[in-house]
PDB file of C-alpha atoms (C1' of nucleotides) in Angstrom:
ATOM      1  CA  MET A   1     -54.861  12.068 -17.030  1.00  0.00           C
ATOM      2  CA  PRO A   2     -58.707  13.224 -17.394  1.00  0.00           C
ATOM      3  CA  TYR A   3     -59.696  16.074 -15.025  1.00  0.00           C
ATOM      4  CA  LYS A   4     -62.142  13.710 -13.660  1.00  0.00           C
ATOM      5  CA  LYS A   5     -59.760  10.922 -12.591  1.00  0.00           C
ATOM      6  CA  ILE A   6     -57.266  13.000 -11.022  1.00  0.00           C
ATOM      7  CA  LYS A   7     -60.253  14.491  -9.143  1.00  0.00           C
ATOM      8  CA  GLU A   8     -61.218  10.816  -8.161  1.00  0.00           C
ATOM      9  CA  GLY A   9     -57.788   9.699  -7.109  1.00  0.00           C
ATOM     10  CA  LEU A  10     -57.239  12.907  -4.942  1.00  0.00           C
ATOM     11  CA  TRP A  11     -60.617  12.049  -3.533  1.00  0.00           C
ATOM     12  CA  ALA A  12     -59.757   8.439  -2.762  1.00  0.00           C
ATOM     13  CA  ASP A  13     -56.606   9.636  -0.941  1.00  0.00           C
ATOM     14  CA  TYR A  14     -58.254  12.428   0.827  1.00  0.00           C
ATOM     15  CA  SER A  15     -60.846  10.266   2.508  1.00  0.00           C
ATOM     16  CA  LYS A  16     -58.074   8.421   3.810  1.00  0.00           C
ATOM     17  CA  LYS A  17     -56.236  10.756   5.355  1.00  0.00           C
ATOM     18  CA  LYS A  18     -58.139  13.195   6.086  1.00  0.00           C
ATOM     19  CA  THR A  19     -58.376  12.894  10.070  1.00  0.00           C
ATOM     20  CA  ASN A  20     -54.706  13.208  10.130  1.00  0.00           C
ATOM     21  CA  ILE A  21     -54.765  16.527   7.963  1.00  0.00           C
ATOM     22  CA  LYS A  22     -57.464  17.737   9.991  1.00  0.00           C
ATOM     23  CA  LYS A  23     -55.612  17.179  12.805  1.00  0.00           C
ATOM     24  CA  ARG A  24     -52.518  18.823  11.684  1.00  0.00           C
ATOM     25  CA  LEU A  25     -54.446  22.020  10.910  1.00  0.00           C
ATOM     26  CA  SER A  26     -56.212  22.165  14.114  1.00  0.00           C
ATOM     27  CA  GLU A  27     -52.401  21.823  15.352  1.00  0.00           C
ATOM     28  CA  PHE A  28     -51.341  24.877  13.379  1.00  0.00           C
ATOM     29  CA  LYS A  29     -54.341  27.059  14.958  1.00  0.00           C
ATOM     30  CA  LYS A  30     -53.313  25.932  18.156  1.00  0.00           C
ATOM     31  CA  LYS A  31     -49.446  27.289  17.368  1.00  0.00           C
ATOM     32  CA  GLY A  32     -51.052  30.448  16.617  1.00  0.00           C
ATOM     33  CA  LYS A  33     -52.419  31.435  19.655  1.00  0.00           C
ATOM     34  CA  ALA A  34     -49.004  30.234  21.736  1.00  0.00           C
ATOM     35  CA  SER A  35     -46.337  32.312  23.274  1.00  0.00           C
ATOM     36  CA  ASN A  36     -44.150  35.241  21.039  1.00  0.00           C
ATOM     37  CA  GLU A  37     -41.383  32.833  21.713  1.00  0.00           C
ATOM     38  CA  GLU A  38     -43.094  29.810  20.295  1.00  0.00           C
ATOM     39  CA  ILE A  39     -44.290  31.676  17.487  1.00  0.00           C
ATOM     40  CA  PHE A  40     -40.458  32.816  16.497  1.00  0.00           C
ATOM     41  CA  GLU A  41     -39.953  29.316  16.828  1.00  0.00           C
ATOM     42  CA  GLU A  42     -41.881  28.769  14.074  1.00  0.00           C
ATOM     43  CA  LEU A  43     -40.545  31.094  11.894  1.00  0.00           C
ATOM     44  CA  ALA A  44     -36.986  30.360  12.530  1.00  0.00           C
ATOM     45  CA  PHE A  45     -38.399  26.809  11.279  1.00  0.00           C
ATOM     46  CA  CYS A  46     -39.305  28.323   8.471  1.00  0.00           C
ATOM     47  CA  ILE A  47     -36.302  29.849   7.891  1.00  0.00           C
ATOM     48  CA  LEU A  48     -34.582  26.842   8.263  1.00  0.00           C
ATOM     49  CA  THR A  49     -36.428  24.288   5.792  1.00  0.00           C
ATOM     50  CA  ALA A  50     -35.875  26.254   2.516  1.00  0.00           C
ATOM     51  CA  ASN A  51     -33.754  24.115   0.281  1.00  0.00           C
ATOM     52  CA  ALA A  52     -33.496  21.792   2.988  1.00  0.00           C
ATOM     53  CA  SER A  53     -35.059  18.570   4.097  1.00  0.00           C
ATOM     54  CA  ALA A  54     -38.226  18.617   6.038  1.00  0.00           C
ATOM     55  CA  LYS A  55     -36.503  16.545   8.913  1.00  0.00           C
ATOM     56  CA  MET A  56     -33.124  18.513   8.672  1.00  0.00           C
ATOM     57  CA  GLY A  57     -35.394  21.752   9.502  1.00  0.00           C
ATOM     58  CA  ILE A  58     -37.031  19.662  12.687  1.00  0.00           C
ATOM     59  CA  ARG A  59     -33.988  18.565  13.693  1.00  0.00           C
ATOM     60  CA  SER A  60     -32.187  21.689  13.857  1.00  0.00           C
ATOM     61  CA  ILE A  61     -34.861  23.401  15.379  1.00  0.00           C
ATOM     62  CA  ASP A  62     -34.562  21.253  18.227  1.00  0.00           C
ATOM     63  CA  ALA A  63     -31.276  21.447  18.326  1.00  0.00           C
ATOM     64  CA  ILE A  64     -31.305  25.455  18.757  1.00  0.00           C
ATOM     65  CA  LYS A  65     -34.714  26.219  20.638  1.00  0.00           C
ATOM     66  CA  ASP A  66     -32.415  27.361  23.777  1.00  0.00           C
ATOM     67  CA  LYS A  67     -30.448  29.448  21.525  1.00  0.00           C
ATOM     68  CA  ILE A  68     -32.572  31.492  19.210  1.00  0.00           C
ATOM     69  CA  HIS A  69     -34.377  33.765  21.725  1.00  0.00           C
ATOM     70  CA  THR A  70     -30.966  34.969  23.233  1.00  0.00           C
ATOM     71  CA  GLY A  71     -27.923  33.604  21.502  1.00  0.00           C
ATOM     72  CA  THR A  72     -25.378  34.906  18.878  1.00  0.00           C
ATOM     73  CA  ALA A  73     -25.495  34.096  15.600  1.00  0.00           C
ATOM     74  CA  GLU A  74     -22.069  32.608  16.649  1.00  0.00           C
ATOM     75  CA  GLU A  75     -23.845  30.303  19.293  1.00  0.00           C
ATOM     76  CA  ILE A  76     -26.957  29.290  17.394  1.00  0.00           C
ATOM     77  CA  SER A  77     -24.450  28.463  14.799  1.00  0.00           C
ATOM     78  CA  LYS A  78     -22.550  26.083  17.010  1.00  0.00           C
ATOM     79  CA  SER A  79     -25.566  23.853  18.072  1.00  0.00           C
ATOM     80  CA  ILE A  80     -26.667  23.592  14.328  1.00  0.00           C
ATOM     81  CA  LYS A  81     -23.588  22.413  12.764  1.00  0.00           C
ATOM     82  CA  GLY A  82     -23.550  18.897  11.682  1.00  0.00           C
ATOM     83  CA  LYS A  83     -27.092  19.028  11.869  1.00  0.00           C
ATOM     84  CA  HIS A  84     -27.973  21.387   8.787  1.00  0.00           C
ATOM     85  CA  ARG A  85     -26.817  22.388   5.399  1.00  0.00           C
ATOM     86  CA  PHE A  86     -26.277  25.817   5.860  1.00  0.00           C
ATOM     87  CA  TRP A  87     -25.381  26.042   9.080  1.00  0.00           C
ATOM     88  CA  ARG A  88     -23.194  29.303   8.916  1.00  0.00           C
ATOM     89  CA  ILE A  89     -25.489  31.465   7.267  1.00  0.00           C
ATOM     90  CA  ARG A  90     -28.994  30.180   8.353  1.00  0.00           C
ATOM     91  CA  PRO A  91     -28.431  31.333  11.885  1.00  0.00           C
ATOM     92  CA  ALA A  92     -27.515  34.771  10.892  1.00  0.00           C
ATOM     93  CA  PHE A  93     -30.771  34.826   9.141  1.00  0.00           C
ATOM     94  CA  ILE A  94     -32.365  33.876  12.284  1.00  0.00           C
ATOM     95  CA  TYR A  95     -30.421  36.362  14.235  1.00  0.00           C
ATOM     96  CA  GLU A  96     -30.923  39.265  12.313  1.00  0.00           C
ATOM     97  CA  THR A  97     -34.433  38.449  12.214  1.00  0.00           C
ATOM     98  CA  ARG A  98     -35.112  38.430  15.602  1.00  0.00           C
ATOM     99  CA  GLU A  99     -32.850  41.640  16.313  1.00  0.00           C
ATOM    100  CA  TYR A 100     -35.530  43.453  13.455  1.00  0.00           C
ATOM    101  CA  ILE A 101     -38.564  42.430  15.699  1.00  0.00           C
ATOM    102  CA  LYS A 102     -36.705  43.320  19.218  1.00  0.00           C
ATOM    103  CA  GLU A 103     -35.965  46.772  17.718  1.00  0.00           C
ATOM    104  CA  GLU A 104     -39.465  47.238  15.715  1.00  0.00           C
ATOM    105  CA  PHE A 105     -41.739  45.661  17.546  1.00  0.00           C
ATOM    106  CA  GLY A 106     -40.118  45.170  21.004  1.00  0.00           C
ATOM    107  CA  ASN A 107     -39.868  41.729  20.570  1.00  0.00           C
ATOM    108  CA  ASN A 108     -43.713  41.282  20.290  1.00  0.00           C
ATOM    109  CA  ILE A 109     -43.922  39.186  16.987  1.00  0.00           C
ATOM    110  CA  LYS A 110     -47.922  38.715  17.069  1.00  0.00           C
ATOM    111  CA  LYS A 111     -48.126  42.741  17.464  1.00  0.00           C
ATOM    112  CA  MET A 112     -46.406  42.621  14.176  1.00  0.00           C
ATOM    113  CA  LEU A 113     -48.694  39.864  12.413  1.00  0.00           C
ATOM    114  CA  GLY A 114     -51.833  42.223  13.924  1.00  0.00           C
ATOM    115  CA  SER A 115     -50.489  45.038  12.274  1.00  0.00           C
ATOM    116  CA  PHE A 116     -52.013  44.339   9.163  1.00  0.00           C
ATOM    117  CA  ASN A 117     -55.571  43.758   8.456  1.00  0.00           C
ATOM    118  CA  ASP A 118     -55.394  42.207   4.985  1.00  0.00           C
ATOM    119  CA  PRO A 119     -53.678  38.618   4.869  1.00  0.00           C
ATOM    120  CA  TYR A 120     -51.852  39.546   1.513  1.00  0.00           C
ATOM    121  CA  GLU A 121     -50.651  42.494   2.921  1.00  0.00           C
ATOM    122  CA  LEU A 122     -48.927  40.646   5.772  1.00  0.00           C
ATOM    123  CA  ARG A 123     -47.298  37.963   3.252  1.00  0.00           C
ATOM    124  CA  ASP A 124     -45.980  40.854   1.092  1.00  0.00           C
ATOM    125  CA  PHE A 125     -44.400  42.479   4.379  1.00  0.00           C
ATOM    126  CA  LEU A 126     -42.857  39.317   5.237  1.00  0.00           C
ATOM    127  CA  ALA A 127     -41.350  38.431   2.120  1.00  0.00           C
ATOM    128  CA  ALA A 128     -40.549  41.589   1.031  1.00  0.00           C
ATOM    129  CA  ASN A 129     -39.045  42.788   4.314  1.00  0.00           C
ATOM    130  CA  LYS A 130     -35.084  42.802   3.881  1.00  0.00           C
ATOM    131  CA  ARG A 131     -34.605  42.507   7.570  1.00  0.00           C
ATOM    132  CA  ILE A 132     -36.399  39.459   7.974  1.00  0.00           C
ATOM    133  CA  LYS A 133     -34.375  37.238   6.131  1.00  0.00           C
ATOM    134  CA  GLY A 134     -34.217  33.638   4.680  1.00  0.00           C
ATOM    135  CA  ILE A 135     -38.241  34.518   4.077  1.00  0.00           C
ATOM    136  CA  GLY A 136     -39.773  34.703   0.781  1.00  0.00           C
ATOM    137  CA  TYR A 137     -43.109  34.190  -0.715  1.00  0.00           C
ATOM    138  CA  LYS A 138     -42.935  30.318  -0.283  1.00  0.00           C
ATOM    139  CA  GLU A 139     -41.578  30.347   3.365  1.00  0.00           C
ATOM    140  CA  SER A 140     -43.889  33.186   4.300  1.00  0.00           C
ATOM    141  CA  SER A 141     -46.854  31.463   3.274  1.00  0.00           C
ATOM    142  CA  HIS A 142     -45.256  28.366   5.065  1.00  0.00           C
ATOM    143  CA  PHE A 143     -45.110  30.275   7.832  1.00  0.00           C
ATOM    144  CA  LEU A 144     -48.445  31.484   8.036  1.00  0.00           C
ATOM    145  CA  ARG A 145     -50.290  28.441   7.461  1.00  0.00           C
ATOM    146  CA  ASN A 146     -47.775  27.052  10.384  1.00  0.00           C
ATOM    147  CA  ILE A 147     -49.475  29.295  12.762  1.00  0.00           C
ATOM    148  CA  GLY A 148     -53.189  29.062  11.524  1.00  0.00           C
ATOM    149  CA  ARG A 149     -53.687  31.364   8.643  1.00  0.00           C
ATOM    150  CA  LYS A 150     -55.556  29.573   5.906  1.00  0.00           C
ATOM    151  CA  GLY A 151     -55.981  30.259   2.557  1.00  0.00           C
ATOM    152  CA  TYR A 152     -52.176  30.378   1.415  1.00  0.00           C
ATOM    153  CA  ALA A 153     -51.037  28.496  -1.306  1.00  0.00           C
ATOM    154  CA  ILE A 154     -47.357  26.864  -0.533  1.00  0.00           C
ATOM    155  CA  LEU A 155     -45.616  26.584  -3.824  1.00  0.00           C
ATOM    156  CA  ASP A 156     -42.559  24.629  -3.023  1.00  0.00           C
ATOM    157  CA  LYS A 157     -41.132  22.081  -5.448  1.00  0.00           C
ATOM    158  CA  HIS A 158     -43.528  19.331  -4.728  1.00  0.00           C
ATOM    159  CA  ILE A 159     -46.317  21.367  -5.039  1.00  0.00           C
ATOM    160  CA  ILE A 160     -45.211  22.754  -8.207  1.00  0.00           C
ATOM    161  CA  ASN A 161     -44.791  19.248  -9.663  1.00  0.00           C
ATOM    162  CA  CYS A 162     -48.345  18.285  -8.992  1.00  0.00           C
ATOM    163  CA  LEU A 163     -49.513  21.071 -10.107  1.00  0.00           C
ATOM    164  CA  TYR A 164     -47.863  20.547 -13.168  1.00  0.00           C
ATOM    165  CA  GLU A 165     -48.800  16.990 -13.521  1.00  0.00           C
ATOM    166  CA  PHE A 166     -52.428  17.825 -12.937  1.00  0.00           C
ATOM    167  CA  LYS A 167     -52.290  20.412 -15.854  1.00  0.00           C
ATOM    168  CA  VAL A 168     -53.036  22.931 -12.914  1.00  0.00           C
ATOM    169  CA  ILE A 169     -49.923  25.355 -14.304  1.00  0.00           C
ATOM    170  CA  GLU A 170     -48.173  25.531 -17.681  1.00  0.00           C
ATOM    171  CA  GLU A 171     -44.547  25.222 -16.159  1.00  0.00           C
ATOM    172  CA  ASN A 172     -42.807  22.905 -13.953  1.00  0.00           C
ATOM    173  CA  LYS A 173     -41.008  25.825 -12.414  1.00  0.00           C
ATOM    174  CA  ARG A 174     -40.819  27.223  -8.703  1.00  0.00           C
ATOM    175  CA  PRO A 175     -42.252  31.124  -9.243  1.00  0.00           C
ATOM    176  CA  SER A 176     -39.269  33.338  -8.730  1.00  0.00           C
ATOM    177  CA  LYS A 177     -40.889  36.411  -8.501  1.00  0.00           C
ATOM    178  CA  ARG A 178     -44.294  38.024  -6.512  1.00  0.00           C
ATOM    179  CA  SER A 179     -46.205  38.110  -9.951  1.00  0.00           C
ATOM    180  CA  GLU A 180     -45.518  34.629 -10.783  1.00  0.00           C
ATOM    181  CA  TYR A 181     -46.391  33.323  -7.433  1.00  0.00           C
ATOM    182  CA  LEU A 182     -49.804  35.328  -7.034  1.00  0.00           C
ATOM    183  CA  GLU A 183     -50.508  33.581 -10.492  1.00  0.00           C
ATOM    184  CA  ARG A 184     -49.803  30.009  -9.909  1.00  0.00           C
ATOM    185  CA  GLU A 185     -51.676  30.437  -6.199  1.00  0.00           C
ATOM    186  CA  THR A 186     -54.721  31.650  -8.113  1.00  0.00           C
ATOM    187  CA  GLN A 187     -54.513  28.575 -10.334  1.00  0.00           C
ATOM    188  CA  MET A 188     -54.100  26.473  -7.420  1.00  0.00           C
ATOM    189  CA  LYS A 189     -57.023  28.067  -5.569  1.00  0.00           C
ATOM    190  CA  ASN A 190     -59.490  27.565  -8.504  1.00  0.00           C
ATOM    191  CA  PHE A 191     -57.880  24.094  -8.598  1.00  0.00           C
ATOM    192  CA  SER A 192     -58.834  23.647  -4.974  1.00  0.00           C
ATOM    193  CA  GLU A 193     -62.328  24.890  -5.305  1.00  0.00           C
ATOM    194  CA  SER A 194     -63.312  22.998  -8.364  1.00  0.00           C
ATOM    195  CA  ILE A 195     -62.345  19.528  -6.772  1.00  0.00           C
ATOM    196  CA  GLU A 196     -63.822  20.851  -3.692  1.00  0.00           C
ATOM    197  CA  ILE A 197     -60.871  19.896  -1.386  1.00  0.00           C
ATOM    198  CA  ASP A 198     -59.826  22.874   0.860  1.00  0.00           C
ATOM    199  CA  ILE A 199     -56.722  24.660  -0.020  1.00  0.00           C
ATOM    200  CA  ASP A 200     -55.092  23.887   3.214  1.00  0.00           C
ATOM    201  CA  GLU A 201     -55.694  20.233   3.114  1.00  0.00           C
ATOM    202  CA  LEU A 202     -55.293  19.924  -0.771  1.00  0.00           C
ATOM    203  CA  ASP A 203     -51.216  21.471   0.309  1.00  0.00           C
ATOM    204  CA  LEU A 204     -51.016  18.693   3.062  1.00  0.00           C
ATOM    205  CA  LEU A 205     -52.609  15.987   0.779  1.00  0.00           C
ATOM    206  CA  LEU A 206     -50.051  16.777  -2.380  1.00  0.00           C
ATOM    207  CA  TRP A 207     -47.296  17.136   0.066  1.00  0.00           C
ATOM    208  CA  SER A 208     -48.149  13.817   1.445  1.00  0.00           C
ATOM    209  CA  ARG A 209     -48.268  12.355  -1.765  1.00  0.00           C
ATOM    210  CA  GLN A 210     -45.073  13.326  -2.654  1.00  0.00           C
ATOM    211  CA  THR A 211     -42.963  12.356   0.608  1.00  0.00           C
ATOM    212  CA  GLY A 212     -45.715   9.664   2.135  1.00  0.00           C
ATOM    213  CA  GLU A 213     -45.861  11.891   5.200  1.00  0.00           C
ATOM    214  CA  ILE A 214     -48.043  14.527   6.559  1.00  0.00           C
ATOM    215  CA  LEU A 215     -45.392  16.823   8.551  1.00  0.00           C
ATOM    216  CA  LYS A 216     -45.233  20.598   8.688  1.00  0.00           C
TER     217      LYS A 216
ATOM    218  C1'  DC B   1     -17.483   1.207  -2.828  1.00  0.00           C
ATOM    219  C1'  DC B   2     -18.229   5.408  -5.231  1.00  0.00           C
ATOM    220  C1'  DG B   3     -20.081   9.244  -8.200  1.00  0.00           C
ATOM    221  C1'  DA B   4     -24.239  11.713  -8.779  1.00  0.00           C
ATOM    222  C1'  DC B   5     -27.792  13.949  -7.034  1.00  0.00           C
ATOM    223  C1'  DA B   6     -31.484  15.977  -4.071  1.00  0.00           C
ATOM    224  C1'  DA B   7     -33.003  18.359   0.027  1.00  0.00           C
ATOM    225  C1'  DG B   8     -40.159  22.473   1.659  1.00  0.00           C
ATOM    226  C1'  DG B   9     -35.358  28.527  -1.365  1.00  0.00           C
ATOM    227  C1'  DT B  10     -33.565  32.796  -0.661  1.00  0.00           C
ATOM    228  C1'  DC B  11     -30.053  36.366  -1.143  1.00  0.00           C
ATOM    229  C1'  DT B  12     -26.523  39.052  -3.016  1.00  0.00           C
ATOM    230  C1'  DA B  13     -23.628  40.542  -6.941  1.00  0.00           C
ATOM    231  C1'  DC B  14     -23.384  41.719 -11.122  1.00  0.00           C
ATOM    232  C1'  DC B  15     -25.226  43.098 -15.804  1.00  0.00           C
TER     233       DC B  15
ATOM    234  C1'  DT C   1     -34.163  48.725 -12.468  1.00  0.00           C
ATOM    235  C1'  DG C   2     -35.344  44.426 -13.312  1.00  0.00           C
ATOM    236  C1'  DG C   3     -33.634  40.442 -14.009  1.00  0.00           C
ATOM    237  C1'  DT C   4     -30.576  35.953 -13.689  1.00  0.00           C
ATOM    238  C1'  DA C   5     -26.358  32.960 -12.281  1.00  0.00           C
ATOM    239  C1'  DG C   6     -23.873  31.543  -8.439  1.00  0.00           C
ATOM    240  C1'  DA C   7     -23.718  31.028  -3.265  1.00  0.00           C
ATOM    241  C1'  DC C   8     -24.976  29.092   0.513  1.00  0.00           C
ATOM    242  C1'  DC C   9     -23.215  23.797   2.508  1.00  0.00           C
ATOM    243  C1'  DT C  10     -23.569  18.582   4.210  1.00  0.00           C
ATOM    244  C1'  DT C  11     -25.248  14.390   4.438  1.00  0.00           C
ATOM    245  C1'  DG C  12     -28.506  10.599   2.756  1.00  0.00           C
ATOM    246  C1'  DT C  13     -29.834   7.612  -0.772  1.00  0.00           C
ATOM    247  C1'  DC C  14     -29.364   5.649  -5.019  1.00  0.00           C
ATOM    248  C1'  DG C  15     -27.841   3.247  -9.362  1.00  0.00           C
TER     249       DG C  15
END
DNA sequence: CCGACAAGGTCTACC
DNA sequence: TGGTAGACCTTGTCG
């Protein structure tokens, strides 16, 4: 499909969904100003969504909200069984991440996030940290976006698919390392600039085209 | 009804 | 040391 058609198609869709998209983004912004507990819950949500369905993630986080701040990995695991594919390992990830933030930052996740000036250094930190478990580049970007940080590409299966169809990227393959992630992120940014749709809005737009919904 | 396959990736072990 | 299979795991959906 020629570039011009793609741009027109996206804009037609964007005009319809614009209100919902903006609304969702303002919710993300608001979340960023919430308590340490709520922000940690958002991080836990992202740990849960990796290679699980979005609905599974939402359903699961609701089930364990009362357990994730104080419960053991086993307790979290018990609450999530039957609601999530990876009911044994993901609670362990959440637990380990929580204990790390407790040890290093006195349970103050906002302090942790605030200790970086550069947004990409912050993401590198989250993605590369071996004690922040279950969070790679995609989920790190997802998390930061969900707490109102802007400008990151969230390169999941759906977005990669779209970008490939649009010929923005050359391979229909999820990035498996940092350099690939950054490269495709730049390509998506260039595309978003050229069609004049903000990258954060473009992410929600493309995702909604694949799934029919504007979730998180 | 049943087999195949997908579901917002990341971690670990091994070469 | 840098890269890549295999593990994680179950449920819903589609032919």
